[in-house]
mmCIF file of C-alpha atoms and ligand atoms in Angstrom:
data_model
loop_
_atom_site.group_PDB
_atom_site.id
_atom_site.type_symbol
_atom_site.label_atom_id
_atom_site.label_comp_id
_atom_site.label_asym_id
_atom_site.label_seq_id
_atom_site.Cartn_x
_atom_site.Cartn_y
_atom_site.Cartn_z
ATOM 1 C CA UNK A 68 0.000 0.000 0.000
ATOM 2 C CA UNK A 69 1.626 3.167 -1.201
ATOM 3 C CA UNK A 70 0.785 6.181 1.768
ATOM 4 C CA UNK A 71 0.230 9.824 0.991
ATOM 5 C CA UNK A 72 -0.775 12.566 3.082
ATOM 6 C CA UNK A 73 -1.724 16.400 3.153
ATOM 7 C CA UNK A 74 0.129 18.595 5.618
ATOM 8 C CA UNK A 75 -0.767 21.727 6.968
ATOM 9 C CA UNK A 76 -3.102 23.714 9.656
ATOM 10 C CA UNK A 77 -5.896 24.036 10.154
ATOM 11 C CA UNK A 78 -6.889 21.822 6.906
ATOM 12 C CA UNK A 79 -10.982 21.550 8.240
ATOM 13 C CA UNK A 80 -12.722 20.658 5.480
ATOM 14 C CA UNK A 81 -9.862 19.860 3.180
ATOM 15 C CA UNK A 82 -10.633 18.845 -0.552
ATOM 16 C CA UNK A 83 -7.685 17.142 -1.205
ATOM 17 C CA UNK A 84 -8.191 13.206 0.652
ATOM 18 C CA UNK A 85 -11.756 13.423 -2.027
ATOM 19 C CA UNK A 86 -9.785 14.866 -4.930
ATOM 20 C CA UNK A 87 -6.834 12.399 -4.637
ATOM 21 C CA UNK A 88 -8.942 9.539 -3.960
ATOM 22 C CA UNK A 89 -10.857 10.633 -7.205
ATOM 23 C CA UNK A 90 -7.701 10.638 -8.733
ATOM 24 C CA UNK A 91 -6.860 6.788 -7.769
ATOM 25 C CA UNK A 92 -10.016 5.606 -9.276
ATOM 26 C CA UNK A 93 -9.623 7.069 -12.365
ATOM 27 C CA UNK A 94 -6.412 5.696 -12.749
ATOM 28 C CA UNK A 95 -7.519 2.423 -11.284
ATOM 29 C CA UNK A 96 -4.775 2.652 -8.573
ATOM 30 C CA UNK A 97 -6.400 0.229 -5.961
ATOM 31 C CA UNK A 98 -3.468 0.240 -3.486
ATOM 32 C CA UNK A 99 -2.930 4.026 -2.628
ATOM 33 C CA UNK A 100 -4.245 6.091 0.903
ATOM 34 C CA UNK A 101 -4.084 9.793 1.386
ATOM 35 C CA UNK A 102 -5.639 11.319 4.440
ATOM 36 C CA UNK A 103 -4.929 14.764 6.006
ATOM 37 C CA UNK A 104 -2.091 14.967 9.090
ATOM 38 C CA UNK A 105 -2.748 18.080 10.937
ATOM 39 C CA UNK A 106 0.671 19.516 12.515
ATOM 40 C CA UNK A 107 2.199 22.832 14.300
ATOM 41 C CA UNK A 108 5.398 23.883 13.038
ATOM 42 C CA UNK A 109 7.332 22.237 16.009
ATOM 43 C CA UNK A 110 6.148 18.877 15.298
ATOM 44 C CA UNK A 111 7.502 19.505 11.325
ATOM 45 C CA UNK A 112 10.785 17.983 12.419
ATOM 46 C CA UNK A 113 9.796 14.505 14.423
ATOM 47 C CA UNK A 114 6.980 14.055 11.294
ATOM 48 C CA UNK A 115 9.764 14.373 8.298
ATOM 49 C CA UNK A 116 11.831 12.112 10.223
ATOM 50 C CA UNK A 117 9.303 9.045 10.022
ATOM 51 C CA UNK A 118 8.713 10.150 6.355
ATOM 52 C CA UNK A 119 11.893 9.651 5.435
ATOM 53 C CA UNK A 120 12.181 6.127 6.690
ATOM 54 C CA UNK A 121 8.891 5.171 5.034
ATOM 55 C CA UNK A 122 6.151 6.384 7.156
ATOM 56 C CA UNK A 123 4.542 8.084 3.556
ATOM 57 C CA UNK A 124 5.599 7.257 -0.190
ATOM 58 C CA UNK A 125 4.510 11.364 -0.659
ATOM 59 C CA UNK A 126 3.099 14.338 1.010
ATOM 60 C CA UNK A 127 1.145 17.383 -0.043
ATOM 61 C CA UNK A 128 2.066 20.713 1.986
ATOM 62 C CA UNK A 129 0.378 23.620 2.430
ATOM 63 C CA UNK A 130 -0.256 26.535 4.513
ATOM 64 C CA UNK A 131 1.658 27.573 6.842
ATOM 65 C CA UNK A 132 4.135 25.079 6.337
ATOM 66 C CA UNK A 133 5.224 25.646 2.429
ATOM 67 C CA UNK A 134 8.450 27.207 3.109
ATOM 68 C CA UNK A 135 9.211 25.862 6.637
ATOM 69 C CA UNK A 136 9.739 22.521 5.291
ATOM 70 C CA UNK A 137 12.711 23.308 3.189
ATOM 71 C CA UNK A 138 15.390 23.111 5.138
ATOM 72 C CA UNK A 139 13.987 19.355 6.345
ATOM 73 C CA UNK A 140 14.491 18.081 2.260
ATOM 74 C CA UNK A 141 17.693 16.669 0.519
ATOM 75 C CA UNK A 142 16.658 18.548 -2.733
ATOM 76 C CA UNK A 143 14.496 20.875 -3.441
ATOM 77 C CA UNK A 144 13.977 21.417 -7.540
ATOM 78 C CA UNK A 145 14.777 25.122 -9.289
ATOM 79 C CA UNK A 146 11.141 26.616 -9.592
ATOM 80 C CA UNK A 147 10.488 25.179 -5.911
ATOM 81 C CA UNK A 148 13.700 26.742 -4.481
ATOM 82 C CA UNK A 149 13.121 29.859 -6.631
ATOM 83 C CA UNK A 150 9.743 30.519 -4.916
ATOM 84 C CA UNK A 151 10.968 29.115 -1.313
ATOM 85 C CA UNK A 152 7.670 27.496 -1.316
ATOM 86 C CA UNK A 153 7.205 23.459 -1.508
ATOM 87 C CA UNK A 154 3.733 21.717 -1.797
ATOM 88 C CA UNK A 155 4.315 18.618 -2.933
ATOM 89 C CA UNK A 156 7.264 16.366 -1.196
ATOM 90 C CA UNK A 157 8.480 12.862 -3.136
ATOM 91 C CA UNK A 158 10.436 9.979 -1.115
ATOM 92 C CA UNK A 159 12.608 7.972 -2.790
ATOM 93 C CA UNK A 160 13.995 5.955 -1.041
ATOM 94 C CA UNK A 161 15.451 7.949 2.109
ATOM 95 C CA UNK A 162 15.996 10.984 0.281
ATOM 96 C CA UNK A 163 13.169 13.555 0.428
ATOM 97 C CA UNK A 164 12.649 15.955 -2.772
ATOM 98 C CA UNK A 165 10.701 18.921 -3.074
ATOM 99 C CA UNK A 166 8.655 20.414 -5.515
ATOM 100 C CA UNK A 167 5.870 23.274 -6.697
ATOM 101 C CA UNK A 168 3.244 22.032 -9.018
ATOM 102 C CA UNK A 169 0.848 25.232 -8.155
ATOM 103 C CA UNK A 170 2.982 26.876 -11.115
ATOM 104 C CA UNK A 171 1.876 23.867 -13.434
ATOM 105 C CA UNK A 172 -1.427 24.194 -11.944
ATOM 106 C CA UNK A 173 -2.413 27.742 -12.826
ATOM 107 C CA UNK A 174 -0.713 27.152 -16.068
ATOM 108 C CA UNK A 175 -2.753 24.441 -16.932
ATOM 109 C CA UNK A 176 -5.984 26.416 -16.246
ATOM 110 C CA UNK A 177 -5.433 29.196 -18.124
ATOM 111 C CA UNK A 178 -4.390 26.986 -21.293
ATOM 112 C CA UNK A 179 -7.358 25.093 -20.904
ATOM 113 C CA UNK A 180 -9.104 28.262 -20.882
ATOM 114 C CA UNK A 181 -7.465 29.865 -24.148
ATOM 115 C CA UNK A 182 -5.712 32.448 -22.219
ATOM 116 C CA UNK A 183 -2.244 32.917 -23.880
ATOM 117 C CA UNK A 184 0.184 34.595 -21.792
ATOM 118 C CA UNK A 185 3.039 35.551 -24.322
ATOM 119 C CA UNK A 186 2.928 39.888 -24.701
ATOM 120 C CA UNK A 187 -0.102 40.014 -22.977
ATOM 121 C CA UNK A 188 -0.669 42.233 -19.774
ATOM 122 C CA UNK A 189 -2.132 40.883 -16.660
ATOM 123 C CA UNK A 190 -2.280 42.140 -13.077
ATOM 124 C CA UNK A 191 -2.088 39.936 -10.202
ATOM 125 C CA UNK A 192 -4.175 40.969 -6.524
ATOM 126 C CA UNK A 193 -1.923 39.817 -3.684
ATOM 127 C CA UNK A 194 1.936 39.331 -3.463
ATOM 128 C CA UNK A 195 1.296 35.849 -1.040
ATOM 129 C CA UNK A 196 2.643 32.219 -1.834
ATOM 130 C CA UNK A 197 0.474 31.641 -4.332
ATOM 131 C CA UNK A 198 0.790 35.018 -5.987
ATOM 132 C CA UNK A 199 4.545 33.908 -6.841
ATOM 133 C CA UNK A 200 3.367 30.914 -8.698
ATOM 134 C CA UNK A 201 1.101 32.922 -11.091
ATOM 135 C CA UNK A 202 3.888 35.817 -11.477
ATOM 136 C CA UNK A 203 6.070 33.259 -12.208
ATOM 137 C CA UNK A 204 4.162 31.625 -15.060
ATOM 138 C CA UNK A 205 3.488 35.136 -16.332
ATOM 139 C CA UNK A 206 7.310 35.393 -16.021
ATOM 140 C CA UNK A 207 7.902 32.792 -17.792
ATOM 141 C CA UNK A 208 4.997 32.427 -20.498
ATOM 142 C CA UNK A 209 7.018 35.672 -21.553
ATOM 143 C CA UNK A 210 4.084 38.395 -20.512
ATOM 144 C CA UNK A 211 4.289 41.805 -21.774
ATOM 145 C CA UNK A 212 3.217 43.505 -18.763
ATOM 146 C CA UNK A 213 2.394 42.782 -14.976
ATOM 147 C CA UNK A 214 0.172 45.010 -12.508
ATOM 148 C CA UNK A 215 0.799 44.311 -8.715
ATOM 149 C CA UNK A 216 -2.020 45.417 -6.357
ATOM 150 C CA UNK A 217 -1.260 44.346 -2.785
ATOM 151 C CA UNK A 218 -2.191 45.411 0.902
ATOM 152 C CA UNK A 219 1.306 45.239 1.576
ATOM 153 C CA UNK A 220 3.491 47.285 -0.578
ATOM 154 C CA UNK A 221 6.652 45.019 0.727
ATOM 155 C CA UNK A 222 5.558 41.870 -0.343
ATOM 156 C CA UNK A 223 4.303 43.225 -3.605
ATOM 157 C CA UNK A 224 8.121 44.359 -4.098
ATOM 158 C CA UNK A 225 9.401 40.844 -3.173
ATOM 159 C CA UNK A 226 6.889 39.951 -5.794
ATOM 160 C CA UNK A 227 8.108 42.269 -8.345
ATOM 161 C CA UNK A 228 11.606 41.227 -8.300
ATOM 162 C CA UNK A 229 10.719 37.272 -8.562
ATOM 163 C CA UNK A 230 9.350 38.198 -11.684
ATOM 164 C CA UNK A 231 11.991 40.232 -12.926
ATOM 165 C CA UNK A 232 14.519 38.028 -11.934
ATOM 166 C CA UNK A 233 12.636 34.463 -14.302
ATOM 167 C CA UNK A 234 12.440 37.537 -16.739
ATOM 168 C CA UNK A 235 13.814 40.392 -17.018
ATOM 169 C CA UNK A 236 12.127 41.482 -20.099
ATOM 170 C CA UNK A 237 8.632 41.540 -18.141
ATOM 171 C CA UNK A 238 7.927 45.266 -17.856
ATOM 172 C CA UNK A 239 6.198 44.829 -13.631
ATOM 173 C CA UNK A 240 4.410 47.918 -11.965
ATOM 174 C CA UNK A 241 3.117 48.207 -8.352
ATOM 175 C CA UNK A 242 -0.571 49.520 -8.459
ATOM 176 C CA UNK A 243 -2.968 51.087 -6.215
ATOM 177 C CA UNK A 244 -6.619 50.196 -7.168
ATOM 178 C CA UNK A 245 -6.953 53.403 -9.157
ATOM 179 C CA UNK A 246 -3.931 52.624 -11.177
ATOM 180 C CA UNK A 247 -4.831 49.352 -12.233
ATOM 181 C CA UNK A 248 -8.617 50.590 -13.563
ATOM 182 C CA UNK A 249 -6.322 52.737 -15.792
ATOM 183 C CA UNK A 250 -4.744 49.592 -17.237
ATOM 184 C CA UNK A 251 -8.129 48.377 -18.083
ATOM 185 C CA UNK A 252 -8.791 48.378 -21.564
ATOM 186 C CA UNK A 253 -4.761 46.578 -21.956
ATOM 187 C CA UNK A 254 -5.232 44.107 -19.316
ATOM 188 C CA UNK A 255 -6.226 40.292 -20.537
ATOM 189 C CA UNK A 256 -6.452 38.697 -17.302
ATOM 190 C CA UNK A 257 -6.959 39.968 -13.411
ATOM 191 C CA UNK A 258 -6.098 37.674 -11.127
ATOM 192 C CA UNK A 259 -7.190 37.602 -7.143
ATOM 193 C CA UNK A 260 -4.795 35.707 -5.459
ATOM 194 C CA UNK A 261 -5.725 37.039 -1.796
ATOM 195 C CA UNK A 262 -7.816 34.727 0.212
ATOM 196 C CA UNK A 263 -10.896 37.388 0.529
ATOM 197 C CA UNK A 264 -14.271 36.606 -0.810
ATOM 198 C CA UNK A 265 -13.479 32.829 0.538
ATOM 199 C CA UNK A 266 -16.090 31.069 2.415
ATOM 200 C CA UNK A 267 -17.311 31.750 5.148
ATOM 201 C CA UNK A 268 -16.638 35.595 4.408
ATOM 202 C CA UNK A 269 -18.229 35.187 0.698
ATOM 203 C CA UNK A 270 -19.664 38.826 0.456
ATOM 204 C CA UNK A 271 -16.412 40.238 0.477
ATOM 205 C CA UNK A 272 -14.472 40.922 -2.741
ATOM 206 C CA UNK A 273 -10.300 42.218 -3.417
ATOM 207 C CA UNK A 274 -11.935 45.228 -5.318
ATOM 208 C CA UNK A 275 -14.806 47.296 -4.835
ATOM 209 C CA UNK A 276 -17.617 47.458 -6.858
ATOM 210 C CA UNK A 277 -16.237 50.500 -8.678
ATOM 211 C CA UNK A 278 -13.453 49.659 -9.415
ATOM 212 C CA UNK A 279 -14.533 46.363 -10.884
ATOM 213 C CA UNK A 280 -16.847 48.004 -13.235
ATOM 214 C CA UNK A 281 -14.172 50.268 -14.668
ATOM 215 C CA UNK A 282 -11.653 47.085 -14.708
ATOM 216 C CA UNK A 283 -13.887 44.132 -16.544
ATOM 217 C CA UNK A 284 -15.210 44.056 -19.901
ATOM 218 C CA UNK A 285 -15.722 41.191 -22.235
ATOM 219 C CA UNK A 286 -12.122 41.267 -22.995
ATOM 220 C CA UNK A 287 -10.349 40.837 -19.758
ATOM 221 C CA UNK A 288 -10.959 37.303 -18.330
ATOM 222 C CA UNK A 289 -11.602 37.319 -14.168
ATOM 223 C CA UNK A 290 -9.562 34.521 -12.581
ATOM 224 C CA UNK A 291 -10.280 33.898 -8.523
ATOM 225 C CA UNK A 292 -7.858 31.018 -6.970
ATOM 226 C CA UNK A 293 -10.610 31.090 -4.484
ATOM 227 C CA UNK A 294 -13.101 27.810 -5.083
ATOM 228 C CA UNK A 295 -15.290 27.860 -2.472
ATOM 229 C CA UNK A 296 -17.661 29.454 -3.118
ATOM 230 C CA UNK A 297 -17.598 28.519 -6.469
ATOM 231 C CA UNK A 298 -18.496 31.942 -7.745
ATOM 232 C CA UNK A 299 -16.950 34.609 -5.171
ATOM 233 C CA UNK A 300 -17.973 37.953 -5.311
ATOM 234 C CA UNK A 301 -15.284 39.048 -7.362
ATOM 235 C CA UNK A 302 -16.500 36.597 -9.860
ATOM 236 C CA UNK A 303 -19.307 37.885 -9.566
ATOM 237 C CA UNK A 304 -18.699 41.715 -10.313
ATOM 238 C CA UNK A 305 -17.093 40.812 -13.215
ATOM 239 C CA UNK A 306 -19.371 38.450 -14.885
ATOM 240 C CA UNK A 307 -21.665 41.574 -14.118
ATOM 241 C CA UNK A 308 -19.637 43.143 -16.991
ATOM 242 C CA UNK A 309 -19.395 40.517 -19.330
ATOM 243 C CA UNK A 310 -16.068 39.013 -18.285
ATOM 244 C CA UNK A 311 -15.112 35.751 -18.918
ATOM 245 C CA UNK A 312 -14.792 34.232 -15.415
ATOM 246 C CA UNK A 313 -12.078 31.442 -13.987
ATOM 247 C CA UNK A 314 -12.195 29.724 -10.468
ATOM 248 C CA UNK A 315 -9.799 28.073 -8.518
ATOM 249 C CA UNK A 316 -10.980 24.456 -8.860
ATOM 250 C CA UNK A 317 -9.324 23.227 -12.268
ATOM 251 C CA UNK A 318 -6.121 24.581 -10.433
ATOM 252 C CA UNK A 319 -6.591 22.203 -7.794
ATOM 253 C CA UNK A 320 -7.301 19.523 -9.608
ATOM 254 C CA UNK A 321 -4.045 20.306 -12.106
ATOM 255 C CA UNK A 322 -2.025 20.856 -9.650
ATOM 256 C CA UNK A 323 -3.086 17.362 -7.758
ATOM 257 C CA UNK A 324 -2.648 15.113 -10.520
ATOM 258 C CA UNK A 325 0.693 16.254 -11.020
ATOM 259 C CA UNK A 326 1.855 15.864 -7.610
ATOM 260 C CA UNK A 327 0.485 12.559 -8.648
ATOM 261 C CA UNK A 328 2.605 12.281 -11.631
ATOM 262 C CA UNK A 329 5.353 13.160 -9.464
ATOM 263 C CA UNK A 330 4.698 10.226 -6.663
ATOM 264 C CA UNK A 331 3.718 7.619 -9.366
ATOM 265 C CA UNK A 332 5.698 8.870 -12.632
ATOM 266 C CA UNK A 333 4.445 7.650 -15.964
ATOM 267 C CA UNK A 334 2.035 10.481 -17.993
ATOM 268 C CA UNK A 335 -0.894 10.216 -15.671
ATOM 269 C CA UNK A 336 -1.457 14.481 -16.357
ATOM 270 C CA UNK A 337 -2.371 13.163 -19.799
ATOM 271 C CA UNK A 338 -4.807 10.070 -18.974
ATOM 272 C CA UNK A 339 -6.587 11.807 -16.413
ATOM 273 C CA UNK A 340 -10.254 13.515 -17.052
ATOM 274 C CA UNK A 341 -9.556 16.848 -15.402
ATOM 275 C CA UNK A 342 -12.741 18.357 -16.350
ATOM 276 C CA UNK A 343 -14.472 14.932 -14.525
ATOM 277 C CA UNK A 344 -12.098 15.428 -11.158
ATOM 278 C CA UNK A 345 -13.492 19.556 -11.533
ATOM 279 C CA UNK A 346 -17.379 18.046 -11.416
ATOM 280 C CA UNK A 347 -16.430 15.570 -8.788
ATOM 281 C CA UNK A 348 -15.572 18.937 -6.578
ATOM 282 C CA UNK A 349 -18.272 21.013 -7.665
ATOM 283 C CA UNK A 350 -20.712 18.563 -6.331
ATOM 284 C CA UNK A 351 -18.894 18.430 -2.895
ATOM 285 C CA UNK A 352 -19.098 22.462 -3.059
ATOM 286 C CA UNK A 353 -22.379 23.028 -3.453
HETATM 287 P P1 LIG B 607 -0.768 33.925 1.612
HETATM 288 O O1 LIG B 607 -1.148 34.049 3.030
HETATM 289 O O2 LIG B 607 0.618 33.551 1.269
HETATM 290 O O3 LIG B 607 -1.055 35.340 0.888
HETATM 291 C C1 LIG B 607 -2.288 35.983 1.017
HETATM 292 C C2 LIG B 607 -2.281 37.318 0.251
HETATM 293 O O4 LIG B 607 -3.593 37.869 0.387
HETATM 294 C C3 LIG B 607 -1.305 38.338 0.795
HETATM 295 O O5 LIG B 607 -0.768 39.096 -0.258
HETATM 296 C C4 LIG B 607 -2.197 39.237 1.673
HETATM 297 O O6 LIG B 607 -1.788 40.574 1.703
HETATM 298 C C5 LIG B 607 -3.511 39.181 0.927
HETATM 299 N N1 LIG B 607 -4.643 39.382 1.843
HETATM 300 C C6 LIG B 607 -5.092 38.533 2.781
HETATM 301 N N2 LIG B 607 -6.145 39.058 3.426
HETATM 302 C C7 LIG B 607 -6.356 40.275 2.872
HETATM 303 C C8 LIG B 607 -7.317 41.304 3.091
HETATM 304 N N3 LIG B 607 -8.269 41.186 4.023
HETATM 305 N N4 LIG B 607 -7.242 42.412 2.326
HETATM 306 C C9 LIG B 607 -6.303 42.542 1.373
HETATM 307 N N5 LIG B 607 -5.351 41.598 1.122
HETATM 308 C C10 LIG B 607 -5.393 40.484 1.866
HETATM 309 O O7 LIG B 607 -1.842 32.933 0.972
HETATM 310 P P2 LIG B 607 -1.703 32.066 -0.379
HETATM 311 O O8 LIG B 607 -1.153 32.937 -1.443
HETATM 312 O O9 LIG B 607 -1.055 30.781 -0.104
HETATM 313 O O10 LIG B 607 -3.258 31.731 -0.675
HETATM 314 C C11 LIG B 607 -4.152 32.748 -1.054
HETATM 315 C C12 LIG B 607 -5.461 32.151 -1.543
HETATM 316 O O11 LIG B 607 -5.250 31.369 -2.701
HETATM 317 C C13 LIG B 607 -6.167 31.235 -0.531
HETATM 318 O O12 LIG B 607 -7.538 31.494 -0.576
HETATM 319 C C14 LIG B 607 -5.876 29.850 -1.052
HETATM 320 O O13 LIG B 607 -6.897 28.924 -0.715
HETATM 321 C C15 LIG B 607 -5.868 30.109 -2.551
HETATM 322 N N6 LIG B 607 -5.066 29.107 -3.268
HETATM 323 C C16 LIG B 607 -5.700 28.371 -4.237
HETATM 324 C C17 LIG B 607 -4.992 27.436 -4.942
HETATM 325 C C18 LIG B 607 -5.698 26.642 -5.995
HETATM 326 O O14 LIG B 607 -5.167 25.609 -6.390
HETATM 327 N N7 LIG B 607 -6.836 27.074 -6.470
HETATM 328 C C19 LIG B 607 -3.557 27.173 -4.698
HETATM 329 C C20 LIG B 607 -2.988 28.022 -3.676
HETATM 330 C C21 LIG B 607 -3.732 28.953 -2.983
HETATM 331 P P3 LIG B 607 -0.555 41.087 2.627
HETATM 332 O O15 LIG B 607 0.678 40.757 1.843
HETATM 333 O O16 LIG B 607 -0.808 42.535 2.756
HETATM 334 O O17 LIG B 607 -0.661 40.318 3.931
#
């Protein structure tokens, strides 16, 4: 029986132990577990130590614990390293090695939703974890142009000069929320990447209503790495305008199987029916 796990806290309601077990039927893998494993930061240390003598074949990390666990790994690969932020950790043997896959992820979404990244211009709410895996796909799908709107104006520098430094050629301002309305009618894709608007505080949105009506149009595609609810507010205001609209759940599903493809190898990202795994969700979501 091969053992995986999810660590973080709190993890609640987590989707994942539903989404990976999804996964394992699909794929007709009959001798696979993954549960959730709840744990403080002090307890990181004793856990990685029974990993790495076979107490899990792979784990799944997330918040607050996707940097912390670095310096427990033998290897961590580039993009990983580059964002100091792990989620996805593969045994082999007693070596530990640690990867991203939210980058492949939110890549995957937006080419499965025809957004091409290459000398477009995009803004990104948020300068978080997960904010550095989308400015790093923009980064590296060669983007024209990224807007930074953050609370923070620290983080959105950090932010800033991750991007600059996969690619320098990226052209990166820092925005307030006036600033980025004026980038409106060049902007292809806003992305919120802050955790507001998620359930149980649904009503709230990144942007206010104003701003949201200046910002959206038909051309410039809303994407929310929020999933639950499945339409946040901020979805909302912009369908209101006619924008195409994106959720977080075919990110969590893409960025699941490949921490399966990195557990299991073979091509499983290509035999698996994402859009099935995204229903499978829904249903638990609604
Ligand atoms: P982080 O804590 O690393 O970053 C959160 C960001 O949101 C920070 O920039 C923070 O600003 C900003 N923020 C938080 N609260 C507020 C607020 N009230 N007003 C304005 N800004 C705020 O979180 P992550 O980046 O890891 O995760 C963010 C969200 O993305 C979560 O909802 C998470 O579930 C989701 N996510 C979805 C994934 C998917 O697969 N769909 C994958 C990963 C994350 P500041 O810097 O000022 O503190």
């Amino acid at each position: 029986m091969k053992r995986f796990a999810l660590l973080g806290e709190p993890l609640g309601h987590s989707l994942s132990p539903l989404l990976h077990k999804a996964i394992y039927r699909q794929l007709e893998i009959d001798d696979a577990s993954y549960r959730t494993v709840e744990l403080a930061e002090d307890r990181l240390k004793a856990f990685f130590s029974g990993f790495r003598v076979g107490g899990f074949d792979g784990v799944n990390v997330t918040v607050p614990h996707k940097a912390n666990v670095i310096p427990l790994l033998d290897e961590v690969d580039p993009k990983a390293q580059l964002l100091n932020a792990v989620n996805t950790v593969h045994r082999i043997d007693n070596r530990l090695i640690g990867h991203n896959t939210d980058l492949l992820g939110f890549a995957y979404s937006l080419s499965s939703n025809e957004v091409s990244i290459a000398g477009g211009e995009f803004a990104i709410i948020g300068a978080g974890g997960s904010a550095q895996a989308v400015g790093a796909v923009f980064a590296e799908g060669e983007a024209k142009q990224v807007s930074i709107l953050n609370r923070t104006p620290e983080r959105a520098e950090t932010l800033k000069r991750l991007i600059q430094e996969v690619n320098p050629a990226v052209k990166v301002e820092l925005v307030d929320a006036q600033g980025l309305a004026k980038r409106a009618k060049y902007l292809d894709c806003v992305v919120n990447t802050t955790s507001v608007g998620m359930a149980p505080n649904s009503k709230e949105t990144p942007l206010e209503s104003a701003i949201c009506e200046q910002l959206f149009s038909p051309e410039t595609v809303a994407f929310d790495l929020v999933y639950n609810p499945l339409k946040t507010a901020f979805l909302a205001a912009a369908e209101k305008q006619g924008a195409p609209t994106i959720n977080g759940l075919q990110m969590l599903v893409a960025q699941a199987v490949h921490s399966v493809e990195i557990w299991m190898g073979g091509n499983i990202v290509a035999h698996v029916d994402m859009n099935s795994l995204v229903r499978d969700l829904e249903k638990a979501i609604k």
